[in-house]
């Protein structure tokens, strides 16, 4: 867009300096160049990859418990509010990076019941960050969250894992969420 404005300004400036009776600029040709530049910019914008997802554990209206399990378990956030780019799989709970880029992820965990809660964010099976909370009664808050910005290669996978012997639950208030988006490609 800036090139378009600059081209018009230059075109008008040069045109004003020329003898109006004998122009030396081919205005039609110059306008065609501007039109071609605009078409190219639009094409580049359409090629840009847009990725964003926001999910919750369940779309059901009742309470649903997850855990505790003796081993860590992948959490499948089955209800997507948005899944632009379809990089998050609501069947497996795995986000797969469609392009190399810098991504931002956030998760919120809520559990008001007797067991402690805790979730890990894994990149290709390796721990990146975690969030946990004491069992109710040890403190007055039963919510925890964490966020991270990561450089991912195309095909890298991100998932949340319920920590062994921990519990999480969901209800119609959707207090347990997992979301992420592509900040920019590299």
C-alpha positions as a Markdown table, in Angstrom:
| # | Residue | x | y | z |
|---|---|---|---|---|
| 1 | Unk | 0.0 | 0.0 | 0.0 |
| 2 | Unk | 2.9 | 2.3 | 0.8 |
| 3 | Unk | 4.4 | 1.6 | -2.6 |
| 4 | Unk | 1.1 | 2.5 | -4.2 |
| 5 | Unk | 0.9 | 5.9 | -2.4 |
| 6 | Unk | 4.6 | 6.7 | -3.2 |
| 7 | Unk | 4.1 | 5.7 | -6.8 |
| 8 | Unk | 1.1 | 8.1 | -7.2 |
| 9 | Unk | 3.0 | 10.9 | -5.4 |
| 10 | Unk | 6.1 | 10.5 | -7.6 |
| 11 | Unk | 3.9 | 10.2 | -10.7 |
| 12 | Unk | 2.0 | 13.4 | -9.9 |
| 13 | Unk | 5.2 | 15.3 | -8.9 |
| 14 | Unk | 7.0 | 14.3 | -12.1 |
| 15 | Unk | 3.9 | 15.0 | -14.2 |
| 16 | Unk | 3.5 | 18.5 | -12.7 |
| 17 | Unk | 7.1 | 19.3 | -13.6 |
| 18 | Unk | 6.6 | 18.3 | -17.2 |
| 19 | Unk | 5.2 | 20.5 | -19.9 |
| 20 | Unk | 1.5 | 19.7 | -19.9 |
| 21 | Unk | 1.3 | 20.0 | -23.6 |
| 22 | Unk | 4.0 | 17.4 | -24.3 |
| 23 | Unk | 4.0 | 14.8 | -21.6 |
| 24 | Unk | 6.9 | 12.4 | -21.5 |
| 25 | Unk | 5.3 | 9.8 | -19.1 |
| 26 | Unk | 3.1 | 7.0 | -20.2 |
| 27 | Unk | 0.4 | 7.3 | -17.6 |
| 28 | Unk | -1.4 | 4.2 | -18.7 |
| 29 | Unk | 1.8 | 2.2 | -18.4 |
| 30 | Unk | 2.6 | 3.6 | -14.9 |
| 31 | Unk | -1.0 | 2.8 | -13.7 |
| 32 | Unk | -0.6 | -0.7 | -15.0 |
| 33 | Unk | 2.7 | -1.1 | -13.0 |
| 34 | Unk | 0.8 | 0.1 | -9.9 |
| 35 | Unk | -2.0 | -2.3 | -10.5 |
| 36 | Unk | 0.5 | -5.2 | -10.9 |
| 37 | Unk | 2.1 | -4.2 | -7.5 |
| 38 | Unk | -1.2 | -4.2 | -5.8 |
| 39 | Unk | -2.1 | -7.6 | -7.2 |
| 40 | Unk | 1.3 | -9.0 | -6.0 |
| 41 | Unk | 0.8 | -7.6 | -2.5 |
| 42 | Unk | -2.7 | -9.2 | -2.3 |
| 43 | Unk | -1.3 | -12.5 | -3.5 |
| 44 | Unk | 1.4 | -12.4 | -0.8 |
| 45 | Unk | -1.2 | -11.7 | 1.9 |
| 46 | Unk | -3.4 | -14.6 | 0.8 |
| 47 | Unk | -0.4 | -17.0 | 1.0 |
| 48 | Unk | 0.2 | -16.0 | 4.6 |
| 49 | Unk | -0.7 | -18.8 | 7.0 |
| 50 | Unk | -3.1 | -18.0 | 9.8 |
| 51 | Unk | -3.3 | -20.4 | 12.7 |
| 52 | Unk | -5.4 | -20.0 | 15.9 |
| 53 | Unk | -7.2 | -22.3 | 18.2 |
| 54 | Unk | -9.1 | -22.1 | 21.5 |
| 55 | Unk | -10.5 | -25.1 | 23.2 |
| 56 | Unk | -12.1 | -26.5 | 26.3 |
| 57 | Unk | -12.1 | -30.0 | 27.7 |
| 58 | Unk | -15.8 | -30.8 | 26.9 |
| 59 | Unk | -18.8 | -29.3 | 25.3 |
| 60 | Unk | -21.2 | -31.2 | 27.6 |
| 61 | Unk | -23.3 | -29.4 | 30.1 |
| 62 | Unk | -22.5 | -31.7 | 33.1 |
| 63 | Unk | -19.4 | -32.1 | 35.2 |
| 64 | Unk | -16.7 | -34.4 | 33.7 |
| 65 | Unk | -13.7 | -35.6 | 35.6 |
| 66 | Unk | -10.2 | -36.6 | 34.3 |
| 67 | Unk | -7.9 | -38.5 | 36.6 |
| 68 | Unk | -6.3 | -39.3 | 38.8 |
| 69 | Unk | -4.3 | -41.8 | 36.8 |
| 70 | Unk | -1.2 | -43.8 | 37.8 |
| 71 | Unk | 0.6 | -42.4 | 34.7 |
| 72 | Unk | 0.6 | -39.1 | 33.0 |
| 73 | Unk | -2.2 | -38.8 | 30.4 |
| 74 | Unk | -2.7 | -36.6 | 27.3 |
| 75 | Unk | -5.6 | -34.3 | 27.8 |
| 76 | Unk | -7.9 | -34.1 | 24.8 |
| 77 | Unk | -9.7 | -30.7 | 24.6 |
| 78 | Unk | -12.6 | -31.9 | 22.5 |
| 79 | Unk | -14.6 | -28.7 | 22.1 |
| 80 | Unk | -13.0 | -26.0 | 19.9 |
| 81 | Unk | -14.4 | -22.5 | 20.0 |
| 82 | Unk | -12.1 | -21.8 | 17.0 |
| 83 | Unk | -9.7 | -23.9 | 15.1 |
| 84 | Unk | -8.5 | -21.7 | 12.3 |
| 85 | Unk | -6.0 | -23.7 | 10.2 |
| 86 | Unk | -7.1 | -27.0 | 11.7 |
| 87 | Unk | -3.7 | -27.5 | 13.4 |
| 88 | Unk | -5.3 | -28.7 | 16.7 |
| 89 | Unk | -6.8 | -32.2 | 16.6 |
| 90 | Unk | -9.9 | -32.4 | 18.9 |
| 91 | Unk | -9.6 | -36.3 | 18.7 |
| 92 | Unk | -6.1 | -36.6 | 19.9 |
| 93 | Unk | -5.4 | -33.4 | 21.8 |
| 94 | Unk | -2.3 | -32.7 | 19.7 |
| 95 | Unk | -1.4 | -29.4 | 18.0 |
| 96 | Unk | 0.8 | -29.9 | 15.0 |
| 97 | Unk | 2.7 | -26.8 | 13.6 |
| 98 | Unk | 1.7 | -26.4 | 9.9 |
| 99 | Unk | 4.7 | -24.0 | 9.3 |
| 100 | Unk | 7.9 | -23.0 | 10.9 |
| 101 | Unk | 7.2 | -20.0 | 13.1 |
| 102 | Unk | 6.9 | -18.5 | 16.6 |
| 103 | Unk | 3.7 | -19.7 | 18.4 |
| 104 | Unk | 2.1 | -18.6 | 21.6 |
| 105 | Unk | 0.3 | -21.1 | 23.9 |
| 106 | Unk | -1.8 | -20.6 | 27.0 |
| 107 | Unk | -3.7 | -23.0 | 29.3 |
| 108 | Unk | -5.9 | -22.6 | 32.4 |
| 109 | Unk | -6.5 | -25.4 | 34.9 |
| 110 | Unk | -9.3 | -25.4 | 37.5 |
| 111 | Unk | -10.1 | -28.2 | 40.0 |
| 112 | Unk | -12.0 | -27.5 | 43.2 |
| 113 | Unk | -12.0 | -31.0 | 44.5 |
| 114 | Unk | -10.0 | -33.1 | 47.0 |
| 115 | Unk | -7.0 | -34.0 | 44.7 |
| 116 | Unk | -4.3 | -31.7 | 43.6 |
| 117 | Unk | -4.2 | -30.7 | 39.9 |
| 118 | Unk | -1.4 | -30.3 | 37.5 |
| 119 | Unk | -0.8 | -30.1 | 33.7 |
| 120 | Unk | 2.4 | -30.1 | 31.6 |
| 121 | Unk | 2.8 | -28.7 | 28.2 |
| 122 | Unk | 5.0 | -30.9 | 26.0 |
| 123 | Unk | 6.8 | -30.2 | 22.8 |
| 124 | Unk | 7.5 | -33.4 | 20.8 |
| 125 | Unk | 7.1 | -35.3 | 24.1 |
| 126 | Unk | 9.5 | -33.1 | 26.1 |
| 127 | Unk | 8.4 | -30.9 | 29.0 |
| 128 | Unk | 8.4 | -27.2 | 28.3 |
| 129 | Unk | 6.3 | -25.7 | 31.1 |
| 130 | Unk | 3.8 | -26.9 | 33.8 |
| 131 | Unk | 1.2 | -25.5 | 36.1 |
| 132 | Unk | 0.0 | -27.2 | 39.3 |
| 133 | Unk | -2.1 | -26.4 | 42.3 |
| 134 | Unk | -2.4 | -27.7 | 45.9 |
| 135 | Unk | -5.4 | -29.8 | 46.9 |
| 136 | Unk | -8.3 | -27.6 | 48.1 |
| 137 | Unk | -8.1 | -26.7 | 51.7 |
| 138 | Unk | -4.4 | -26.0 | 51.6 |
| 139 | Unk | -5.1 | -22.6 | 49.9 |
| 140 | Unk | -8.0 | -20.6 | 48.8 |
| 141 | Unk | -7.5 | -20.7 | 45.1 |
| 142 | Unk | -7.9 | -23.8 | 42.8 |
| 143 | Unk | -6.9 | -22.3 | 39.5 |
| 144 | Unk | -3.5 | -22.3 | 37.8 |
| 145 | Unk | -2.3 | -21.3 | 34.4 |
| 146 | Unk | 0.8 | -20.9 | 32.3 |
| 147 | Unk | 1.8 | -19.5 | 28.9 |
| 148 | Unk | 4.8 | -19.9 | 26.7 |
| 149 | Unk | 6.1 | -18.6 | 23.3 |
| 150 | Unk | 7.9 | -21.2 | 21.3 |
| 151 | Unk | 9.8 | -21.5 | 18.0 |
| 152 | Unk | 8.4 | -24.5 | 16.3 |
| 153 | Unk | 9.5 | -26.3 | 13.1 |
| 154 | Unk | 6.9 | -27.5 | 10.7 |
| 155 | Unk | 5.5 | -30.8 | 12.1 |
| 156 | Unk | 6.4 | -30.1 | 15.8 |
| 157 | Unk | 3.7 | -31.3 | 18.2 |
| 158 | Unk | 2.4 | -29.6 | 21.3 |
| 159 | Unk | 0.1 | -31.3 | 23.8 |
| 160 | Unk | -1.1 | -31.0 | 27.4 |
| 161 | Unk | -0.6 | -33.8 | 29.8 |
| 162 | Unk | -2.4 | -34.4 | 33.1 |
| 163 | Unk | 0.3 | -35.1 | 35.6 |
| 164 | Unk | 0.1 | -38.6 | 37.2 |
| 165 | Unk | -2.0 | -38.8 | 40.4 |
| 166 | Unk | -3.6 | -35.4 | 39.6 |
| 167 | Unk | -7.2 | -34.5 | 38.7 |
| 168 | Unk | -8.9 | -32.0 | 36.5 |
| 169 | Unk | -12.5 | -31.5 | 35.7 |
| 170 | Unk | -14.7 | -29.5 | 33.4 |
| 171 | Unk | -18.2 | -28.2 | 33.6 |
| 172 | Unk | -20.5 | -25.8 | 31.6 |
| 173 | Unk | -18.4 | -22.8 | 32.7 |
| 174 | Unk | -15.5 | -24.0 | 30.6 |
| 175 | Unk | -12.8 | -23.0 | 33.2 |
| 176 | Unk | -10.2 | -25.4 | 31.7 |
| 177 | Unk | -9.0 | -24.1 | 28.4 |
| 178 | Unk | -6.1 | -24.5 | 26.0 |
| 179 | Unk | -5.4 | -22.1 | 23.2 |
| 180 | Unk | -2.6 | -21.0 | 20.9 |
| 181 | Unk | -1.8 | -19.1 | 17.8 |
| 182 | Unk | 0.9 | -18.4 | 15.3 |
| 183 | Unk | 2.6 | -15.0 | 15.9 |
| 184 | Unk | 4.7 | -15.0 | 12.8 |
| 185 | Unk | 6.5 | -17.3 | 10.4 |
| 186 | Unk | 10.3 | -17.5 | 10.1 |
